[in-house]
Coordinates of C-alpha atoms in Angstrom, one line a residue:
M1 CA -1.9 -16.3 -5.9
N2 CA 1.0 -14.1 -4.8
F3 CA 2.8 -12.1 -7.4
N4 CA 6.0 -13.9 -6.3
S5 CA 4.6 -17.4 -7.2
V6 CA 4.8 -19.7 -10.1
E7 CA 1.0 -19.9 -10.3
F8 CA 0.8 -16.2 -10.9
S9 CA 3.4 -16.3 -13.6
A10 CA 1.4 -19.0 -15.4
F11 CA -1.8 -17.0 -14.9
F12 CA -0.4 -13.8 -16.3
V13 CA 1.1 -15.5 -19.3
C14 CA -2.4 -16.9 -20.1
V15 CA -3.9 -13.5 -19.6
L16 CA -1.4 -12.0 -22.0
V17 CA -2.1 -14.6 -24.7
L18 CA -5.8 -14.0 -24.5
Y19 CA -5.3 -10.3 -24.4
T20 CA -3.5 -10.3 -27.7
V21 CA -6.6 -12.1 -29.2
V22 CA -9.2 -9.6 -28.0
F23 CA -7.0 -6.5 -27.9
Y24 CA -8.8 -4.6 -30.6
R25 CA -12.3 -5.6 -29.4
E26 CA -13.1 -3.2 -26.7
R27 CA -15.9 -5.0 -25.0
W28 CA -14.2 -8.4 -25.1
R29 CA -11.0 -6.7 -23.7
D30 CA -13.0 -5.4 -20.8
V31 CA -14.6 -8.7 -20.2
L32 CA -11.3 -10.5 -20.2
L33 CA -9.8 -8.0 -17.7
L34 CA -12.8 -8.3 -15.4
A35 CA -12.8 -12.1 -15.6
A36 CA -9.1 -12.3 -15.0
S37 CA -9.4 -9.9 -12.0
Y38 CA -12.2 -11.9 -10.4
F39 CA -10.3 -15.2 -11.0
F40 CA -7.2 -13.7 -9.4
Y41 CA -9.3 -12.4 -6.4
M42 CA -11.2 -15.7 -6.0
S43 CA -7.9 -17.6 -5.9
W44 CA -7.5 -16.2 -2.3
N45 CA -11.1 -17.0 -1.2
W46 CA -13.9 -17.3 -3.7
K47 CA -16.6 -16.6 -1.1
Y48 CA -15.4 -13.0 -0.7
A49 CA -15.8 -12.1 -4.4
G50 CA -19.4 -11.2 -3.5
L51 CA -18.1 -8.3 -1.3
L52 CA -16.1 -6.9 -4.2
A53 CA -19.1 -7.2 -6.4
F54 CA -21.3 -5.6 -3.7
S55 CA -19.0 -2.5 -3.4
T56 CA -19.0 -2.2 -7.2
I57 CA -22.7 -2.4 -7.6
V58 CA -23.5 0.0 -4.7
D59 CA -21.0 2.7 -5.8
Y60 CA -21.8 2.4 -9.5
S61 CA -25.5 2.9 -8.6
V62 CA -24.8 5.8 -6.2
G63 CA -22.8 7.5 -8.9
L64 CA -25.7 7.4 -11.3
V65 CA -28.2 8.6 -8.8
L66 CA -25.9 11.5 -7.7
A67 CA -25.5 12.6 -11.3
R68 CA -29.3 13.0 -11.6
E69 CA -30.0 14.4 -8.2
Q70 CA -29.7 18.2 -7.8
R71 CA -31.0 18.8 -4.3
P72 CA -28.1 19.2 -1.9
R73 CA -29.6 17.4 1.1
A74 CA -30.7 14.5 -1.0
R75 CA -27.2 14.3 -2.6
T76 CA -25.8 14.1 0.9
Y77 CA -28.1 11.3 1.9
I78 CA -27.2 9.4 -1.3
L79 CA -23.5 9.8 -0.6
I80 CA -24.0 8.5 2.9
I81 CA -25.3 5.2 1.4
S82 CA -21.9 4.7 -0.3
L83 CA -19.9 5.6 2.8
T84 CA -22.0 3.5 5.1
S85 CA -21.8 0.5 2.8
N86 CA -18.1 0.6 2.4
L87 CA -17.2 1.6 5.9
G88 CA -19.8 -1.0 7.1
L89 CA -17.8 -3.7 5.4
L90 CA -14.6 -2.5 7.0
A91 CA -16.3 -2.3 10.4
L92 CA -17.7 -5.8 10.2
F93 CA -14.7 -7.7 8.8
K94 CA -11.8 -5.6 10.1
Y95 CA -12.8 -3.8 13.3
Y96 CA -15.8 -5.5 14.8
N97 CA -13.8 -8.0 17.0
F98 CA -11.3 -5.4 17.9
F99 CA -14.0 -3.1 19.4
I100 CA -15.7 -6.0 21.1
E101 CA -12.4 -6.8 22.8
L102 CA -11.8 -3.2 23.8
S103 CA -15.3 -2.8 25.3
G104 CA -15.4 -6.2 26.9
P105 CA -13.8 -5.4 30.3
A106 CA -16.1 -2.3 30.8
I107 CA -19.2 -4.2 29.8
A108 CA -18.2 -7.2 32.0
M109 CA -18.7 -4.9 35.1
F110 CA -22.5 -5.2 34.3
G111 CA -22.3 -9.0 34.1
W112 CA -22.4 -9.2 30.3
D113 CA -20.0 -11.4 28.3
L114 CA -19.4 -9.8 24.9
S115 CA -17.0 -12.6 23.8
L116 CA -20.0 -14.5 22.6
L117 CA -20.5 -11.8 20.0
R118 CA -17.2 -12.3 18.3
H119 CA -17.2 -13.7 14.8
E120 CA -14.6 -15.9 13.1
L121 CA -14.8 -14.4 9.7
L122 CA -11.5 -14.0 7.8
L123 CA -10.4 -10.6 6.7
P124 CA -11.1 -10.3 3.0
V125 CA -7.8 -9.6 1.2
G126 CA -7.6 -6.1 -0.3
I127 CA -10.8 -4.8 1.3
S128 CA -9.1 -1.7 2.7
F129 CA -7.9 -0.8 -0.8
Y130 CA -10.9 -1.4 -3.0
T131 CA -13.3 0.2 -0.5
F132 CA -11.2 3.4 -0.4
Q133 CA -11.0 3.3 -4.2
T134 CA -14.8 3.1 -4.7
M135 CA -15.4 5.7 -2.0
S136 CA -13.1 8.1 -3.7
Y137 CA -15.3 7.7 -6.9
T138 CA -18.6 8.5 -5.2
I139 CA -17.1 11.4 -3.3
D140 CA -15.6 12.8 -6.5
V141 CA -19.0 12.5 -8.2
Y142 CA -20.7 14.2 -5.2
R143 CA -18.1 17.1 -5.4
G144 CA -18.9 17.6 -9.1
E145 CA -15.8 16.1 -10.5
R146 CA -16.2 14.8 -14.1
V147 CA -15.6 11.2 -13.3
L148 CA -19.1 9.6 -13.8
E149 CA -18.9 6.2 -15.5
R150 CA -22.2 5.0 -17.1
N151 CA -20.7 1.8 -18.5
F152 CA -21.0 -0.8 -15.7
L153 CA -18.4 -3.1 -17.2
K154 CA -15.7 -0.5 -17.3
F155 CA -16.5 0.6 -13.8
A156 CA -16.2 -3.0 -12.6
V157 CA -12.8 -3.2 -14.3
F158 CA -11.8 0.0 -12.6
V159 CA -12.7 -1.5 -9.1
A160 CA -11.3 -5.0 -9.6
F161 CA -8.2 -4.4 -11.9
F162 CA -6.0 -7.3 -10.7
P163 CA -2.5 -5.7 -10.7
Q164 CA -3.5 -3.2 -8.0
L165 CA -6.5 -4.9 -6.5
I166 CA -4.9 -6.5 -3.4
A167 CA -2.5 -3.8 -2.1
G168 CA -2.8 -0.7 -4.4
P169 CA -1.8 1.8 -5.5
I170 CA -5.2 3.2 -4.6
V171 CA -6.3 4.5 -8.0
R172 CA -8.6 7.5 -8.5
A173 CA -11.4 7.3 -11.1
K174 CA -10.0 10.3 -13.0
Q175 CA -6.7 8.5 -13.3
F176 CA -7.9 5.2 -14.6
L177 CA -11.4 5.3 -16.1
P178 CA -10.5 7.5 -19.1
Q179 CA -7.8 5.0 -20.0
L180 CA -10.5 2.3 -20.4
H181 CA -12.2 4.3 -23.1
H182 CA -9.2 4.3 -25.4
L183 CA -7.1 1.6 -27.0
P184 CA -4.5 0.6 -24.4
N185 CA -1.2 2.2 -24.9
V186 CA 0.9 -0.9 -25.6
T187 CA 4.2 -0.5 -27.3
T188 CA 7.4 -2.5 -27.4
Q189 CA 9.1 0.2 -25.2
R190 CA 6.3 0.3 -22.6
F191 CA 6.2 -3.5 -22.5
H192 CA 9.9 -3.7 -21.8
D193 CA 9.6 -0.9 -19.2
G194 CA 6.8 -2.8 -17.5
L195 CA 8.7 -6.1 -17.5
F196 CA 11.7 -4.4 -16.0
L197 CA 9.5 -2.9 -13.3
V198 CA 8.1 -6.3 -12.5
F199 CA 11.5 -7.9 -12.0
K200 CA 12.7 -4.9 -10.1
G201 CA 9.8 -5.4 -7.7
L202 CA 10.3 -9.1 -7.5
S203 CA 14.0 -8.5 -6.7
K204 CA 13.1 -6.0 -4.0
K205 CA 10.7 -8.5 -2.4
I206 CA 12.6 -11.7 -2.7
L207 CA 16.3 -10.7 -2.6
I208 CA 16.0 -7.9 0.1
A209 CA 12.7 -7.9 2.0
D210 CA 12.3 -11.6 2.4
L211 CA 15.9 -12.2 3.2
L212 CA 16.0 -9.4 5.8
A213 CA 12.9 -11.0 7.5
T214 CA 14.3 -14.6 7.4
L215 CA 17.8 -13.7 8.5
A216 CA 17.0 -11.3 11.3
V217 CA 13.8 -9.4 11.6
D218 CA 11.4 -12.2 12.5
N219 CA 13.7 -13.6 15.2
V220 CA 14.6 -10.2 16.6
F221 CA 11.1 -9.1 17.0
T222 CA 9.9 -12.5 18.4
H223 CA 12.7 -12.9 21.0
P224 CA 14.1 -9.4 21.6
L225 CA 15.6 -10.2 25.0
T226 CA 17.9 -12.8 23.6
F227 CA 19.6 -10.2 21.4
S228 CA 22.1 -7.5 22.3
S229 CA 21.2 -3.8 22.2
W230 CA 23.2 -3.5 18.9
D231 CA 21.2 -6.4 17.3
L232 CA 17.9 -4.8 18.4
L233 CA 18.9 -1.5 16.8
I234 CA 20.1 -3.2 13.6
G235 CA 17.0 -5.4 13.6
L236 CA 14.8 -2.3 13.7
Y237 CA 16.8 -0.8 10.8
A238 CA 16.3 -4.1 8.9
Y239 CA 12.5 -4.0 9.4
T240 CA 12.5 -0.3 8.3
F241 CA 14.0 -1.4 5.0
Q242 CA 12.1 -4.7 4.9
I243 CA 8.7 -3.0 4.9
Y244 CA 9.8 -0.5 2.3
Y245 CA 11.2 -3.0 -0.1
D246 CA 8.2 -5.4 0.4
F247 CA 5.6 -2.7 -0.2
S248 CA 7.4 -0.7 -2.9
G249 CA 8.2 -4.0 -4.5
Y250 CA 4.5 -4.9 -4.8
S251 CA 3.8 -1.4 -6.2
D252 CA 6.6 -1.8 -8.8
I253 CA 5.1 -5.1 -9.9
A254 CA 1.6 -3.7 -10.0
I255 CA 2.6 -0.7 -12.0
G256 CA 4.8 -2.9 -14.3
L257 CA 2.0 -5.4 -15.0
A258 CA -0.5 -2.6 -15.8
K259 CA 2.0 -1.0 -18.1
M260 CA 2.5 -4.3 -20.0
L261 CA -1.3 -4.3 -20.5
G262 CA -1.2 -0.7 -21.7
Y263 CA -2.4 1.2 -18.6
D264 CA -0.7 3.6 -16.3
L265 CA -1.0 3.5 -12.5
P266 CA 0.3 6.3 -10.2
Q267 CA 3.7 6.3 -8.5
N268 CA 3.4 5.0 -4.9
F269 CA 6.9 5.5 -3.5
N270 CA 9.7 7.9 -4.0
R271 CA 12.7 6.9 -1.9
P272 CA 11.0 8.0 1.4
Y273 CA 14.0 7.5 3.7
L274 CA 15.8 10.4 2.0
S275 CA 13.2 12.8 3.5
Q276 CA 14.4 15.7 5.5
N277 CA 11.3 15.9 7.7
V278 CA 8.2 13.9 8.3
R279 CA 6.0 16.1 6.2
E280 CA 8.2 15.3 3.2
F281 CA 8.2 11.6 4.2
W282 CA 4.4 11.5 3.7
T283 CA 4.8 12.9 0.2
R284 CA 7.1 10.0 -0.6
W285 CA 5.7 7.0 1.3
H286 CA 2.5 5.2 0.2
I287 CA 1.7 8.2 -1.9
S288 CA -1.7 7.0 -3.1
L289 CA -2.9 6.5 0.6
S290 CA -1.4 9.7 1.9
T291 CA -3.0 11.8 -0.8
W292 CA -6.3 10.0 -0.3
L293 CA -6.2 10.8 3.4
R294 CA -5.3 14.4 2.5
D295 CA -7.9 14.9 -0.1
Y296 CA -10.9 13.1 1.4
L297 CA -10.3 13.3 5.1
Y298 CA -7.9 16.1 6.1
I299 CA -9.3 18.7 3.7
S300 CA -12.8 17.7 4.5
L301 CA -12.1 18.3 8.2
G302 CA -10.9 21.8 7.3
G303 CA -7.3 21.2 6.4
S304 CA -4.8 23.9 7.0
R305 CA -7.3 26.8 6.6
A306 CA -8.5 26.7 10.1
A307 CA -7.3 28.0 13.5
P308 CA -3.9 26.6 14.6
W309 CA -5.5 24.4 17.2
R310 CA -8.0 23.1 14.7
V311 CA -5.2 22.3 12.1
K312 CA -3.4 20.3 14.8
M313 CA -6.6 18.4 15.6
N314 CA -7.2 17.8 11.9
L315 CA -3.7 16.3 11.5
M316 CA -4.2 14.1 14.6
I317 CA -7.6 12.8 13.5
T318 CA -6.3 12.1 10.0
M319 CA -3.2 10.1 11.2
F320 CA -5.2 8.4 13.9
L321 CA -7.6 7.1 11.3
G322 CA -4.6 6.4 9.0
G323 CA -3.1 4.1 11.7
L324 CA -6.5 2.4 12.3
W325 CA -6.8 1.9 8.5
H326 CA -3.7 -0.3 8.7
G327 CA -5.2 -2.7 11.2
A328 CA -7.5 -3.3 14.2
A329 CA -4.8 -3.2 16.8
L330 CA -3.6 -0.7 19.4
H331 CA 0.0 -0.7 18.0
F332 CA -1.3 0.6 14.6
I333 CA -3.3 3.3 16.4
C334 CA -0.2 4.3 18.4
W335 CA 1.8 4.4 15.2
G336 CA -0.8 6.8 13.7
V337 CA -0.9 9.0 16.7
Y338 CA 2.9 9.1 16.8
H339 CA 3.0 10.3 13.2
G340 CA 0.2 12.8 14.0
L341 CA 2.4 14.3 16.7
L342 CA 5.5 14.3 14.4
L343 CA 3.5 16.2 11.7
I344 CA 2.2 18.7 14.2
L345 CA 5.8 19.4 15.4
A346 CA 7.1 19.4 11.8
R347 CA 4.7 22.3 11.0
Q348 CA 6.6 24.4 13.6
G349 CA 10.1 23.5 12.3
P350 CA 12.1 25.0 9.4
K351 CA 11.0 24.4 5.8
T352 CA 13.1 22.0 3.7
E353 CA 13.9 24.9 1.3
A354 CA 15.8 26.6 4.2
V355 CA 18.4 23.9 4.2
R356 CA 21.5 25.3 2.3
T357 CA 24.4 22.9 2.7
A358 CA 24.8 19.2 1.8
A359 CA 25.9 18.5 5.4
Q360 CA 22.7 20.0 6.8
K361 CA 20.6 18.0 4.4
V362 CA 22.3 14.7 5.4
L363 CA 21.9 15.5 9.1
L364 CA 18.2 16.2 8.6
Q365 CA 17.8 13.0 6.6
I366 CA 19.5 10.9 9.3
G367 CA 17.4 12.5 12.0
C368 CA 14.2 12.0 10.1
F369 CA 15.1 8.4 9.3
H370 CA 15.5 7.6 13.0
L371 CA 12.1 9.2 13.8
I372 CA 10.5 7.1 11.1
A373 CA 12.3 3.9 12.2
F374 CA 11.1 4.3 15.8
G375 CA 7.6 4.6 14.4
W376 CA 8.1 1.3 12.6
L377 CA 8.9 -0.3 16.0
L378 CA 5.4 0.8 17.2
F379 CA 4.0 -0.6 13.9
R380 CA 5.7 -4.0 14.1
V381 CA 5.4 -5.0 17.8
Q382 CA 2.4 -7.0 18.7
D383 CA 1.7 -5.7 22.2
L384 CA 3.0 -3.5 25.0
D385 CA 5.2 -6.3 26.5
N386 CA 6.9 -6.7 23.1
F387 CA 7.6 -3.0 22.9
L388 CA 8.9 -2.8 26.5
D389 CA 11.2 -5.8 25.8
F390 CA 12.8 -3.7 23.1
I391 CA 13.2 -0.7 25.4
R392 CA 14.8 -2.9 28.1
G393 CA 17.1 -4.5 25.6
W394 CA 18.3 -1.1 24.4
S395 CA 18.8 0.2 28.0
H396 CA 21.3 -2.5 28.7
L397 CA 23.7 -1.0 26.0
T398 CA 25.1 -4.4 25.2
G399 CA 27.3 -5.0 22.1
G400 CA 28.1 -8.0 20.0
T401 CA 26.0 -9.6 17.4
R402 CA 24.2 -12.9 16.7
L403 CA 23.3 -11.8 13.2
S404 CA 25.0 -13.4 10.2
G405 CA 27.4 -11.8 7.8
V406 CA 25.0 -12.5 5.0
F407 CA 22.4 -10.5 6.7
Y408 CA 24.7 -7.5 7.0
I409 CA 25.5 -7.7 3.3
I410 CA 21.8 -7.8 2.4
L411 CA 21.0 -4.8 4.7
S412 CA 24.0 -2.8 3.3
L413 CA 22.9 -3.5 -0.3
G414 CA 19.3 -2.4 0.6
I415 CA 20.6 0.9 2.1
L416 CA 22.9 1.5 -0.9
F417 CA 20.2 0.8 -3.4
H418 CA 17.9 3.3 -1.6
V419 CA 20.4 6.2 -1.5
F420 CA 21.9 5.5 -5.0
P421 CA 21.1 8.5 -7.3
A422 CA 17.8 7.9 -9.1
Q423 CA 19.1 9.3 -12.4
R424 CA 21.8 6.6 -12.5
L425 CA 19.3 3.9 -11.8
E426 CA 17.1 5.2 -14.5
R427 CA 20.0 5.3 -17.0
F428 CA 20.8 1.7 -16.1
A429 CA 17.1 0.7 -16.7
Q430 CA 17.2 2.4 -20.1
W431 CA 20.5 0.7 -20.9
W432 CA 19.2 -2.7 -20.0
I433 CA 16.0 -2.3 -22.0
M434 CA 18.1 -1.6 -25.1
R435 CA 19.9 -5.0 -24.7
P436 CA 19.1 -7.7 -27.3
V437 CA 15.8 -9.5 -26.6
P438 CA 17.5 -13.0 -26.3
I439 CA 19.8 -11.6 -23.5
Q440 CA 16.9 -10.1 -21.7
A441 CA 14.8 -13.3 -22.1
A442 CA 17.6 -15.5 -20.8
T443 CA 18.2 -13.3 -17.8
Y444 CA 14.5 -13.0 -16.9
G445 CA 14.1 -16.8 -17.3
T446 CA 17.1 -17.5 -15.1
L447 CA 15.7 -15.0 -12.5
L448 CA 12.3 -16.7 -12.6
L449 CA 13.9 -20.1 -11.9
I450 CA 15.9 -18.7 -9.0
Y451 CA 12.9 -16.8 -7.5
A452 CA 10.7 -19.8 -7.9
G453 CA 13.0 -21.8 -5.7
M454 CA 13.3 -19.0 -3.2
T455 CA 9.6 -18.4 -2.8
L456 CA 8.4 -21.9 -2.0
E457 CA 8.1 -21.0 1.6
A458 CA 8.4 -17.2 1.3
P459 CA 6.1 -14.9 3.2
S460 CA 3.4 -13.0 1.3
F461 CA 3.5 -9.3 0.9
I462 CA 3.2 -7.4 4.3
Y463 CA 0.4 -5.2 3.2
F464 CA -1.9 -8.1 2.2
Q465 CA -3.0 -8.2 5.8
F466 CA -4.3 -4.6 5.7

């Protein structure tokens, strides 16, 4: 079930109805959330629900053992059990075939054929997210953070909570588990806020991201040599906004659904293309992942408190692994290395606070945007030939366009919505939430009908593949 599907709408309405029945019964409320979460996950592939349960059981048990064990070396070995289990799942389902393919040519020199070792297992949806989430829990317990959860049911809900299960935000135990021990904070205002966020996210996904993909991005990236240099540039701009609206749209929906149920999830995006340098970009883009990489990988490697050469290495290792996290492909690794280089260079540049004038700020934002956009080219292309086709197409410096006027309108609206002052958007949201309920209901109902028609053959969310 995609969030942008009729099936999910029916599913969530059923969950809400049952939720009102069990709302004041803590145990039954948790049981309902867990059952709904597993039903939602099994709608993708019921066989892989066992992997989700496996991560839950292993890391719950590791947390309990860590809480009792005081010997440093033993605690380290216990933590390794958690890390090995979760990273082992990722290695098997996500990276195994990739490394078989990479090592194949070298091994073939000895007469061995590794292709026979490939498996045909599907990548379990959401595995990159829930494994990182459970690992953060065991690492926090190991570090002495007060996050230990002795109630297995609540821990299972924390891991499988369906609004953010498939594509985040990656929630920390200290952010979510305490909420499960109190009556959910459901109010009329919060319910309306959540509903507004859901439709905001659906609008981002369906009206901007999907239309950009359908009208231009997919064709431009599939057949770059048939388009002019101008179209290739605009197509890259379009993908830059497509991936933002697709992923931030999912996050808005997830945060909105959770808020309607009485829970708070962390912010995941903060208008990233207004960043003045790449360091700022990574405080605004996929915030839950970037902070995870910072807190559990970069700082563990030594962070910024090491010699200059070591800091650069720490940055590069972190971004290399961040690229690999996105997928088992060389273009994801290149994207991660590219951002590692940008972050190393950004440390040598001027601080954002040194910018004085509005003109300087805009110039830095435009420059940073183009650096990020080029990175998305590395992220989106499928192989070296596809990348070189883009470079050749740009080198011809041809004008003209094959892209439709409707596409340019959608792209322009996407850009304007991104740069529009956040305070005014917030004021509009508050104004809308104060409208009479019948007007809101009629509007939301109409939008649902429109979106249902537009999503019959719409692509799923981009980050579902990661």
